[in-house]
Amino acid sequence: SSEGEMNNGSMGNGHMDHDDVVSLIDSTGENELNIPPVLKSDSNKGIEYTIRAQKGETEIFDGVQTKTYGYNGSFLGPMLQFEKGDTVKINLINELDENTTFHWHGLEVPGNDDGGPHNVLEPGKESTIEFEVTQEAATLWFHPHPEGKTSEQVYNGLAGLIYIKDQNSKKLELPSEYGENDIPLIFQDRVFDDEKQLNYKATANEDGTVGDTSLINGTLNPKLTVDKEKVRLRLLNGSNARNYTFKLNTGDSFVQVATDGGFLNEPVSMEEITLTPSERAEIIIDFSQVKTNEEIALVNEDGTTLLPFEITGQTGKNMDIPDEMNDFSVTEEEKNLPVTKEIELFGMMDHVTINGKKFDPERIDFTQEQGVTEVWEIYNKPDMMGGMIHPFHIHGAQFKILSRNGEAPPENERGWKDSFSVAPDETVKIAIQFKNKGIYMFHCHILEHEDNGMMGQVKVE
Ligand code: C2O
Ligand code: CU
Ligand code: CU
């Protein structure tokens, strides 16, 4: 798209060319980062939780109330802590004036509990789901998924975190004091109007709504105070459409320890990491070597300050990051499986399609047998304008990336994934198995593309 288009209003009403995306405003660091509360289980009921989708007002800017949505609060949601082997019961309540669903992104649950567009809860209605947590330690998240309305509801604030722990994560020596040296970071970009409101209808872009204002865990101008120790950051790209490339302003490297769905086998040293919408990564930054007065910050690709760190004089534990964390592997058998499902992503704005079709809730695009591994090949077909990155996601399973354009994936993608970027003209092969039955969505996680029909359904039977 041309320069002119992008200068026009809402950070661009035109087609989203990656290079054109408006920069974020630097964080001044004047507010301490908000840490989402841990959701307590309902009293005396074992592992039972209640989650309400609700409307509210939030003071994002000093002295101004912004109308927002949230789970069990006015903006964003709490953190749900599950353990592998738990049977979890969740009471879902819709206190909004519109339909919603509760989707557990990355969680391996039966289709009926997945909260896709078929699991609609009307305003004022409640329902209860119950499932067993069968997967390993990971950082997942939850958000709404009503047909055609996902982007607006997430934009208004519906998103929360799920942490899973297991025997392995409990014994690994990694920073794990929630809010102290184990910090969730939900990155989102927004546009605020003159009244400091989120006016989705006015700012929405068919190709993915991006904003100039960076929020982390809902905090404007955040900073994070850390001790001189290793700190684990659980990064979630929770934006509707923006890709983030995270790095340190000092150029120092950090290590990545986990992907979307679990630990990497060993820490991978990185100087920067790109996350497309809905991807997660856990990284560890060593602040023990940083001088107290040194200016250190997490910045975006173009140098924009996202999160300045303030270092206390306090020295924390000095743990060594274990060099063996998991036993993830791609078997020879998986490498040799034929491709049985082909997916072609194409188009832009509201012309996005998968295999030439738009989402139809009445149409099952694929079937797959429960417990059987298949290889899916996802291709991003360029258009006349070159095309754009589509972040591709499949519900109900963690899967393995086998190759990108025929080559082994980068080291930091050799772990469980539920979302991945697909660049124009790129082909990504994955091996996927579903543990449960049901109908699951697969889609582009640019939320406006999802809402515009860049989504299909696989029925697992
Ligand atoms: Cu993050 Cu269809 O989901
Ligand atoms: Cu999902
Ligand atoms: Cu897309």
Short mmCIF file of C-alpha atoms and ligand atoms in Angstrom, two decimals:
data_model
loop_
_atom_site.label_atom_id
_atom_site.label_comp_id
_atom_site.label_asym_id
_atom_site.label_seq_id
_atom_site.Cartn_x
_atom_site.Cartn_y
_atom_site.Cartn_z
CA SER A 1 0.00 0.00 0.00
CA SER A 2 1.13 3.56 -0.55
CA GLU A 3 2.40 5.98 2.06
CA GLY A 4 -0.67 8.12 1.56
CA GLU A 5 -2.98 5.37 2.64
CA MET A 6 -1.19 4.87 5.88
CA ASN A 7 -1.21 8.51 6.83
CA ASN A 8 -4.91 8.36 6.80
CA GLY A 9 -6.41 8.05 10.21
CA SER A 10 -6.60 4.93 12.27
CA MET A 11 -3.04 3.96 11.76
CA GLY A 12 -4.10 2.97 8.27
CA ASN A 13 -7.42 1.92 6.92
CA GLY A 14 -5.71 0.31 3.99
CA HIS A 15 -3.94 -2.96 3.41
CA MET A 16 -1.38 -3.75 6.07
CA ASP A 17 2.05 -3.84 4.57
CA HIS A 18 4.49 -4.85 7.26
CA ASP A 19 6.87 -1.95 6.65
CA ASP A 20 4.07 0.57 6.85
CA VAL A 21 2.81 -0.30 10.31
CA VAL A 22 2.75 2.72 12.59
CA SER A 23 5.40 2.79 15.32
CA LEU A 24 4.47 2.48 18.95
CA ILE A 25 4.99 5.36 21.34
CA ASP A 26 7.91 4.87 23.77
CA SER A 27 7.00 3.93 27.31
CA THR A 28 7.92 6.72 29.73
CA GLY A 29 8.15 4.11 32.48
CA GLU A 30 6.06 6.15 34.90
CA ASN A 31 3.73 3.31 35.95
CA GLU A 32 4.70 0.07 37.63
CA LEU A 33 3.55 -2.85 35.50
CA ASN A 34 0.24 -4.39 36.51
CA ILE A 35 0.47 -8.10 37.31
CA PRO A 36 -2.79 -9.97 36.65
CA PRO A 37 -4.15 -11.51 39.87
CA VAL A 38 -4.09 -15.28 40.24
CA LEU A 39 -7.67 -16.58 40.11
CA LYS A 40 -8.58 -18.35 43.34
CA SER A 41 -10.76 -21.42 43.17
CA ASP A 42 -14.32 -21.06 44.44
CA SER A 43 -14.30 -21.80 48.16
CA ASN A 44 -14.54 -25.43 49.31
CA LYS A 45 -15.26 -26.71 45.87
CA GLY A 46 -11.98 -28.28 44.83
CA ILE A 47 -10.69 -27.17 41.48
CA GLU A 48 -13.61 -25.04 40.45
CA TYR A 49 -13.47 -21.55 39.08
CA THR A 50 -15.90 -18.89 37.96
CA ILE A 51 -15.13 -16.58 35.07
CA ARG A 52 -17.38 -13.69 34.12
CA ALA A 53 -17.08 -11.72 30.93
CA GLN A 54 -18.09 -8.22 31.93
CA LYS A 55 -18.13 -4.58 30.95
CA GLY A 56 -16.44 -1.94 33.02
CA GLU A 57 -14.42 1.22 33.17
CA THR A 58 -10.68 1.34 33.62
CA GLU A 59 -8.33 4.18 34.47
CA ILE A 60 -5.71 3.60 31.79
CA PHE A 61 -4.90 7.30 31.55
CA ASP A 62 -4.69 9.29 34.79
CA GLY A 63 -8.06 10.64 35.82
CA VAL A 64 -9.94 9.27 32.81
CA GLN A 65 -12.29 6.31 32.74
CA THR A 66 -12.07 4.25 29.56
CA LYS A 67 -14.90 1.84 28.74
CA THR A 68 -13.43 -1.63 28.59
CA TYR A 69 -14.24 -5.34 28.82
CA GLY A 70 -12.66 -7.78 31.21
CA TYR A 71 -12.90 -11.15 32.91
CA ASN A 72 -13.71 -10.88 36.65
CA GLY A 73 -12.69 -7.25 36.47
CA SER A 74 -12.91 -4.29 34.18
CA PHE A 75 -9.93 -4.95 31.90
CA LEU A 76 -8.18 -8.15 30.77
CA GLY A 77 -8.45 -11.14 33.08
CA PRO A 78 -6.88 -13.07 35.93
CA MET A 79 -4.25 -15.78 35.59
CA LEU A 80 -5.57 -19.33 35.89
CA GLN A 81 -3.12 -21.78 37.35
CA PHE A 82 -3.69 -25.43 36.41
CA GLU A 83 -1.63 -28.51 37.06
CA LYS A 84 -1.28 -31.46 34.71
CA GLY A 85 -3.64 -34.19 35.91
CA ASP A 86 -6.15 -31.75 37.44
CA THR A 87 -9.81 -32.09 36.60
CA VAL A 88 -10.92 -28.51 36.28
CA LYS A 89 -14.46 -27.20 36.43
CA ILE A 90 -15.16 -23.69 35.20
CA ASN A 91 -18.41 -21.78 35.53
CA LEU A 92 -18.73 -19.37 32.64
CA ILE A 93 -20.93 -16.32 32.93
CA ASN A 94 -21.70 -13.84 30.19
CA GLU A 95 -22.50 -10.44 31.69
CA LEU A 96 -21.99 -8.60 28.40
CA ASP A 97 -24.83 -7.28 26.24
CA GLU A 98 -23.72 -9.49 23.37
CA ASN A 99 -22.92 -13.12 22.63
CA THR A 100 -19.51 -14.37 23.57
CA THR A 101 -17.56 -17.61 23.95
CA PHE A 102 -14.70 -18.62 26.24
CA HIS A 103 -11.85 -20.10 24.21
CA TRP A 104 -8.79 -21.73 25.82
CA HIS A 105 -6.02 -21.01 23.37
CA GLY A 106 -3.51 -23.86 23.32
CA LEU A 107 -5.39 -26.08 25.74
CA GLU A 108 -6.01 -29.66 24.65
CA VAL A 109 -9.67 -29.98 25.55
CA PRO A 110 -12.65 -31.76 23.93
CA GLY A 111 -14.27 -29.73 21.14
CA ASN A 112 -17.36 -28.99 23.20
CA ASP A 113 -15.28 -27.24 25.88
CA ASP A 114 -13.05 -25.38 23.44
CA GLY A 115 -15.14 -22.22 23.24
CA GLY A 116 -15.06 -21.91 19.48
CA PRO A 117 -17.82 -20.11 17.56
CA HIS A 118 -20.22 -23.03 18.13
CA ASN A 119 -20.09 -22.67 21.93
CA VAL A 120 -21.96 -19.38 22.13
CA LEU A 121 -23.14 -18.07 25.49
CA GLU A 122 -25.88 -15.47 25.20
CA PRO A 123 -26.05 -12.35 27.39
CA GLY A 124 -27.02 -13.21 30.95
CA LYS A 125 -26.44 -16.95 30.42
CA GLU A 126 -24.15 -19.31 32.31
CA SER A 127 -22.67 -22.68 31.58
CA THR A 128 -20.18 -25.03 33.15
CA ILE A 129 -17.38 -26.95 31.51
CA GLU A 130 -15.22 -29.66 32.99
CA PHE A 131 -12.07 -31.17 31.56
CA GLU A 132 -8.85 -32.84 32.52
CA VAL A 133 -5.55 -31.06 32.07
CA THR A 134 -3.49 -33.55 30.06
CA GLN A 135 -0.65 -31.47 28.72
CA GLU A 136 2.72 -30.38 30.00
CA ALA A 137 3.75 -27.12 31.66
CA ALA A 138 3.19 -24.11 29.43
CA THR A 139 1.88 -20.57 29.19
CA LEU A 140 -1.49 -20.49 27.43
CA TRP A 141 -4.21 -17.90 27.28
CA PHE A 142 -7.95 -17.47 26.93
CA HIS A 143 -10.07 -15.07 24.92
CA PRO A 144 -13.50 -14.87 23.26
CA HIS A 145 -14.23 -16.43 19.87
CA PRO A 146 -17.77 -15.51 18.72
CA GLU A 147 -18.17 -15.58 14.97
CA GLY A 148 -17.32 -12.21 13.45
CA LYS A 149 -16.83 -10.54 16.84
CA THR A 150 -13.56 -11.92 18.16
CA SER A 151 -11.49 -8.93 17.12
CA GLU A 152 -13.72 -6.33 18.77
CA GLN A 153 -14.13 -8.24 22.03
CA VAL A 154 -10.41 -8.94 22.39
CA TYR A 155 -9.67 -5.33 21.46
CA ASN A 156 -11.98 -4.13 24.22
CA GLY A 157 -10.05 -6.15 26.77
CA LEU A 158 -11.11 -9.78 26.89
CA ALA A 159 -7.93 -11.82 27.33
CA GLY A 160 -6.41 -13.73 30.22
CA LEU A 161 -3.58 -16.12 31.00
CA ILE A 162 -3.41 -19.81 31.80
CA TYR A 163 -0.31 -21.29 33.38
CA ILE A 164 0.09 -25.05 33.46
CA LYS A 165 2.60 -26.63 35.77
CA ASP A 166 3.69 -30.25 36.00
CA GLN A 167 6.25 -32.44 37.76
CA ASN A 168 8.95 -31.29 35.38
CA SER A 169 8.32 -27.57 35.80
CA LYS A 170 8.23 -27.97 39.58
CA LYS A 171 11.65 -29.55 39.70
CA LEU A 172 13.39 -27.37 37.08
CA GLU A 173 15.46 -24.59 38.62
CA LEU A 174 13.88 -21.65 36.83
CA PRO A 175 12.67 -18.33 38.19
CA SER A 176 9.10 -19.11 39.21
CA GLU A 177 7.92 -16.61 41.80
CA TYR A 178 4.86 -15.13 40.13
CA GLY A 179 5.09 -11.36 39.81
CA GLU A 180 8.57 -11.35 41.40
CA ASN A 181 10.94 -13.06 39.01
CA ASP A 182 8.37 -14.83 36.82
CA ILE A 183 6.49 -12.10 35.00
CA PRO A 184 3.67 -12.38 32.48
CA LEU A 185 3.75 -9.75 29.73
CA ILE A 186 0.66 -9.39 27.55
CA PHE A 187 1.59 -7.05 24.70
CA GLN A 188 -1.23 -5.20 22.97
CA ASP A 189 -1.45 -2.10 20.83
CA ARG A 190 -4.45 0.17 20.79
CA VAL A 191 -5.78 3.44 19.40
CA PHE A 192 -7.44 5.82 21.84
CA ASP A 193 -9.69 8.58 20.57
CA ASP A 194 -9.73 12.18 21.84
CA GLU A 195 -11.90 11.12 24.78
CA LYS A 196 -9.38 8.33 25.52
CA GLN A 197 -11.90 5.70 24.53
CA LEU A 198 -11.36 2.53 22.53
CA ASN A 199 -13.56 3.17 19.59
CA TYR A 200 -13.23 -0.10 17.75
CA LYS A 201 -15.70 0.63 14.98
CA ALA A 202 -13.90 3.85 14.07
CA THR A 203 -10.40 2.44 14.21
CA ALA A 204 -10.87 -1.08 12.93
CA ASN A 205 -8.84 -2.11 9.92
CA GLU A 206 -10.03 -5.06 7.83
CA ASP A 207 -6.43 -6.16 7.54
CA GLY A 208 -5.81 -6.14 11.26
CA THR A 209 -6.23 -3.26 13.66
CA VAL A 210 -2.98 -1.77 14.90
CA GLY A 211 -2.48 1.17 17.22
CA ASP A 212 0.24 3.57 18.27
CA THR A 213 -0.32 3.04 21.98
CA SER A 214 1.43 0.14 23.65
CA LEU A 215 -0.15 -1.51 26.67
CA ILE A 216 1.46 -4.30 28.65
CA ASN A 217 -0.92 -6.18 30.93
CA GLY A 218 -3.18 -3.19 30.32
CA THR A 219 -0.62 -0.76 31.77
CA LEU A 220 0.21 2.39 29.84
CA ASN A 221 3.83 3.59 30.14
CA PRO A 222 4.89 0.59 32.22
CA LYS A 223 8.18 -0.13 33.91
CA LEU A 224 9.22 -3.29 35.70
CA THR A 225 11.27 -3.23 38.88
CA VAL A 226 13.57 -6.22 39.18
CA ASP A 227 16.26 -7.44 41.55
CA LYS A 228 19.75 -8.28 40.39
CA GLU A 229 18.88 -11.82 39.40
CA LYS A 230 17.63 -13.89 36.52
CA VAL A 231 14.09 -12.95 35.61
CA ARG A 232 11.72 -15.02 33.49
CA LEU A 233 9.41 -13.13 31.16
CA ARG A 234 6.41 -14.93 29.69
CA LEU A 235 5.75 -13.00 26.51
CA LEU A 236 2.33 -13.13 24.87
CA ASN A 237 1.60 -11.24 21.69
CA GLY A 238 -2.02 -10.47 22.56
CA SER A 239 -2.51 -7.83 19.89
CA ASN A 240 -5.08 -8.09 17.13
CA ALA A 241 -2.57 -7.87 14.32
CA ARG A 242 0.81 -6.37 15.19
CA ASN A 243 3.97 -8.47 14.99
CA TYR A 244 6.51 -7.70 17.70
CA THR A 245 10.25 -8.26 17.60
CA PHE A 246 11.58 -8.06 21.13
CA LYS A 247 15.16 -7.26 22.02
CA LEU A 248 17.19 -5.46 24.67
CA ASN A 249 18.26 -1.87 24.02
CA THR A 250 21.76 -2.85 25.14
CA GLY A 251 22.02 -5.45 22.38
CA ASP A 252 22.64 -8.10 25.04
CA SER A 253 21.32 -11.56 24.42
CA PHE A 254 18.85 -13.51 26.52
CA VAL A 255 17.76 -17.12 26.49
CA GLN A 256 14.47 -18.56 25.37
CA VAL A 257 13.29 -21.48 27.49
CA ALA A 258 9.77 -22.18 26.26
CA THR A 259 7.59 -22.01 23.17
CA ASP A 260 3.77 -21.81 23.02
CA GLY A 261 3.18 -25.26 24.47
CA GLY A 262 6.13 -26.22 26.66
CA PHE A 263 9.82 -26.03 27.45
CA LEU A 264 12.47 -26.25 24.80
CA ASN A 265 14.88 -29.12 25.31
CA GLU A 266 17.62 -26.65 26.12
CA PRO A 267 17.79 -22.87 26.47
CA VAL A 268 18.37 -21.09 23.16
CA SER A 269 20.43 -17.92 23.21
CA MET A 270 18.80 -15.11 21.21
CA GLU A 271 19.41 -11.46 20.47
CA GLU A 272 15.82 -10.88 19.41
CA ILE A 273 12.61 -12.81 19.09
CA THR A 274 9.65 -12.18 16.82
CA LEU A 275 6.18 -13.15 17.98
CA THR A 276 3.19 -12.90 15.68
CA PRO A 277 -0.30 -12.52 17.20
CA SER A 278 -1.14 -15.23 19.77
CA GLU A 279 2.39 -16.70 19.93
CA ARG A 280 4.12 -17.02 23.30
CA ALA A 281 7.71 -17.42 24.38
CA GLU A 282 9.33 -17.58 27.77
CA ILE A 283 12.68 -15.85 27.99
CA ILE A 284 15.14 -15.31 30.81
CA ILE A 285 17.12 -12.12 31.22
CA ASP A 286 20.06 -12.05 33.59
CA PHE A 287 19.96 -8.78 35.55
CA SER A 288 22.68 -9.87 37.97
CA GLN A 289 25.34 -8.40 35.71
CA VAL A 290 23.57 -5.14 35.00
CA LYS A 291 24.71 -1.99 36.80
CA THR A 292 22.06 -0.30 38.93
CA ASN A 293 22.16 2.93 36.93
CA GLU A 294 22.34 1.28 33.53
CA GLU A 295 19.38 2.04 31.31
CA ILE A 296 18.04 -1.27 30.20
CA ALA A 297 14.73 -1.87 28.48
CA LEU A 298 12.87 -4.31 26.34
CA VAL A 299 12.44 -2.61 22.98
CA ASN A 300 10.66 -3.37 19.73
CA GLU A 301 12.36 -3.98 16.41
CA ASP A 302 12.61 -0.27 15.56
CA GLY A 303 14.01 0.62 18.99
CA THR A 304 10.75 1.79 20.57
CA THR A 305 10.90 1.38 24.34
CA LEU A 306 8.25 -1.11 25.41
CA LEU A 307 9.30 -1.90 28.96
CA PRO A 308 12.10 -0.12 30.84
CA PHE A 309 13.54 -2.07 33.76
CA GLU A 310 14.42 -0.49 37.08
CA ILE A 311 17.06 -2.46 38.91
CA THR A 312 17.06 -2.50 42.69
CA GLY A 313 20.26 -2.96 44.66
CA GLN A 314 18.86 -6.24 45.93
CA THR A 315 20.67 -9.38 44.82
CA GLY A 316 18.38 -12.32 44.20
CA LYS A 317 19.01 -16.02 43.96
CA ASN A 318 21.69 -16.84 41.48
CA MET A 319 20.37 -19.96 39.84
CA ASP A 320 21.89 -21.66 36.85
CA ILE A 321 19.43 -22.27 34.06
CA PRO A 322 19.29 -26.03 33.54
CA ASP A 323 20.62 -27.15 30.19
CA GLU A 324 18.17 -30.02 29.90
CA MET A 325 14.56 -28.98 30.26
CA ASN A 326 12.45 -31.28 28.11
CA ASP A 327 12.42 -34.35 25.88
CA PHE A 328 10.68 -32.93 22.83
CA SER A 329 11.55 -34.74 19.62
CA VAL A 330 10.40 -35.22 16.06
CA THR A 331 10.50 -38.92 15.23
CA GLU A 332 11.74 -40.43 11.96
CA GLU A 333 8.22 -41.68 11.41
CA GLU A 334 6.79 -38.18 11.71
CA LYS A 335 9.44 -36.85 9.33
CA ASN A 336 8.46 -39.45 6.73
CA LEU A 337 4.69 -39.13 6.91
CA PRO A 338 3.06 -37.93 3.69
CA VAL A 339 1.21 -34.62 3.66
CA THR A 340 -2.48 -35.39 4.14
CA LYS A 341 -3.89 -31.89 4.57
CA GLU A 342 -3.01 -28.87 2.50
CA ILE A 343 -3.90 -25.36 3.47
CA GLU A 344 -3.48 -22.32 1.29
CA LEU A 345 -3.73 -18.93 2.92
CA PHE A 346 -4.54 -16.13 0.52
CA GLY A 347 -5.71 -12.58 0.23
CA MET A 348 -5.97 -9.45 2.29
CA MET A 349 -8.53 -7.09 3.83
CA ASP A 350 -11.93 -8.76 3.68
CA HIS A 351 -10.91 -10.94 0.73
CA VAL A 352 -8.99 -13.42 2.87
CA THR A 353 -9.58 -17.10 2.28
CA ILE A 354 -8.33 -20.56 3.19
CA ASN A 355 -8.23 -22.93 0.22
CA GLY A 356 -10.27 -20.37 -1.68
CA LYS A 357 -13.13 -20.42 0.83
CA LYS A 358 -14.42 -18.32 3.65
CA PHE A 359 -15.53 -19.73 6.98
CA ASP A 360 -18.88 -21.48 7.02
CA PRO A 361 -20.00 -22.83 10.38
CA GLU A 362 -22.06 -25.48 8.55
CA ARG A 363 -19.10 -26.81 6.60
CA ILE A 364 -16.52 -29.29 7.92
CA ASP A 365 -13.35 -28.73 5.94
CA PHE A 366 -11.34 -31.71 7.16
CA THR A 367 -11.69 -34.76 9.32
CA GLN A 368 -8.96 -36.40 11.35
CA GLU A 369 -8.92 -39.44 13.58
CA GLN A 370 -8.39 -38.90 17.30
CA GLY A 371 -4.87 -39.91 18.37
CA VAL A 372 -3.53 -40.24 14.83
CA THR A 373 -0.69 -38.00 13.72
CA GLU A 374 -1.05 -36.29 10.36
CA VAL A 375 1.14 -33.87 8.47
CA TRP A 376 -0.43 -30.59 7.44
CA GLU A 377 1.20 -28.31 4.91
CA ILE A 378 0.40 -24.63 5.17
CA TYR A 379 1.27 -22.35 2.26
CA ASN A 380 0.94 -18.57 2.16
CA LYS A 381 0.21 -17.67 -1.44
CA PRO A 382 1.47 -14.20 -2.36
CA ASP A 383 -0.82 -11.74 -4.11
CA MET A 384 -0.07 -8.91 -6.51
CA MET A 385 1.02 -6.69 -3.62
CA GLY A 386 3.40 -9.33 -2.32
CA GLY A 387 1.21 -10.57 0.46
CA MET A 388 1.66 -10.44 4.20
CA ILE A 389 2.56 -12.66 7.13
CA HIS A 390 -0.38 -14.69 8.43
CA PRO A 391 -0.05 -16.16 11.92
CA PHE A 392 -1.67 -19.59 11.66
CA HIS A 393 -3.29 -21.31 14.65
CA ILE A 394 -5.07 -24.60 15.25
CA HIS A 395 -7.33 -25.25 18.23
CA GLY A 396 -7.24 -28.22 20.55
CA ALA A 397 -3.69 -29.40 20.01
CA GLN A 398 -0.04 -28.66 20.47
CA PHE A 399 1.92 -29.67 17.40
CA LYS A 400 5.44 -29.88 15.97
CA ILE A 401 6.89 -27.74 13.19
CA LEU A 402 8.64 -30.17 10.83
CA SER A 403 9.99 -27.69 8.32
CA ARG A 404 9.90 -24.20 6.90
CA ASN A 405 10.41 -24.19 3.12
CA GLY A 406 11.89 -27.66 3.41
CA GLU A 407 14.45 -26.67 6.04
CA ALA A 408 14.45 -27.61 9.70
CA PRO A 409 12.79 -24.86 11.77
CA PRO A 410 15.00 -22.49 13.79
CA GLU A 411 16.17 -23.87 17.14
CA ASN A 412 13.70 -21.81 19.11
CA GLU A 413 10.78 -23.40 17.25
CA ARG A 414 11.84 -26.95 18.11
CA GLY A 415 9.22 -27.28 20.80
CA TRP A 416 5.42 -27.53 21.10
CA LYS A 417 3.59 -24.88 19.11
CA ASP A 418 -0.03 -23.93 18.57
CA SER A 419 0.55 -20.83 16.40
CA PHE A 420 3.27 -19.86 13.96
CA SER A 421 4.04 -17.24 11.36
CA VAL A 422 3.78 -18.03 7.68
CA ALA A 423 5.54 -15.47 5.48
CA PRO A 424 4.42 -14.78 1.90
CA ASP A 425 5.37 -17.70 -0.36
CA GLU A 426 6.46 -19.76 2.63
CA THR A 427 5.44 -23.39 3.17
CA VAL A 428 5.36 -24.75 6.72
CA LYS A 429 4.88 -28.42 7.50
CA ILE A 430 3.63 -29.57 10.87
CA ALA A 431 2.87 -32.91 12.54
CA ILE A 432 -0.32 -32.75 14.55
CA GLN A 433 -2.32 -35.16 16.65
CA PHE A 434 -5.55 -34.40 18.51
CA LYS A 435 -6.02 -36.08 21.91
CA ASN A 436 -9.76 -35.34 22.03
CA LYS A 437 -12.76 -35.45 19.74
CA GLY A 438 -14.78 -32.54 18.49
CA ILE A 439 -14.86 -29.73 16.01
CA TYR A 440 -11.85 -27.45 16.11
CA MET A 441 -11.11 -24.21 14.30
CA PHE A 442 -7.95 -23.44 12.38
CA HIS A 443 -7.42 -19.86 11.33
CA CYS A 444 -5.29 -16.82 10.83
CA HIS A 445 -4.77 -15.14 14.22
CA ILE A 446 -4.90 -11.64 12.78
CA LEU A 447 -8.26 -11.31 14.47
CA GLU A 448 -9.86 -9.27 11.69
CA HIS A 449 -8.79 -11.93 9.18
CA GLU A 450 -10.37 -14.58 11.40
CA ASP A 451 -13.57 -12.53 11.61
CA ASN A 452 -13.46 -11.98 7.84
CA GLY A 453 -13.58 -15.71 7.29
CA MET A 454 -9.96 -16.84 7.19
CA MET A 455 -10.94 -19.85 9.24
CA GLY A 456 -11.89 -23.48 8.70
CA GLN A 457 -12.96 -26.47 10.77
CA VAL A 458 -11.47 -29.88 11.37
CA LYS A 459 -13.68 -32.56 12.86
CA VAL A 460 -11.80 -35.03 15.02
CA GLU A 461 -13.63 -38.35 15.39
CU1 C2O B 1 -6.44 -17.70 20.04
CU2 C2O B 1 -9.05 -19.47 17.58
O1 C2O B 1 -7.74 -18.59 18.85
CU CU B 2 -7.12 -21.07 19.90
CU CU B 3 -4.13 -13.31 8.04
#
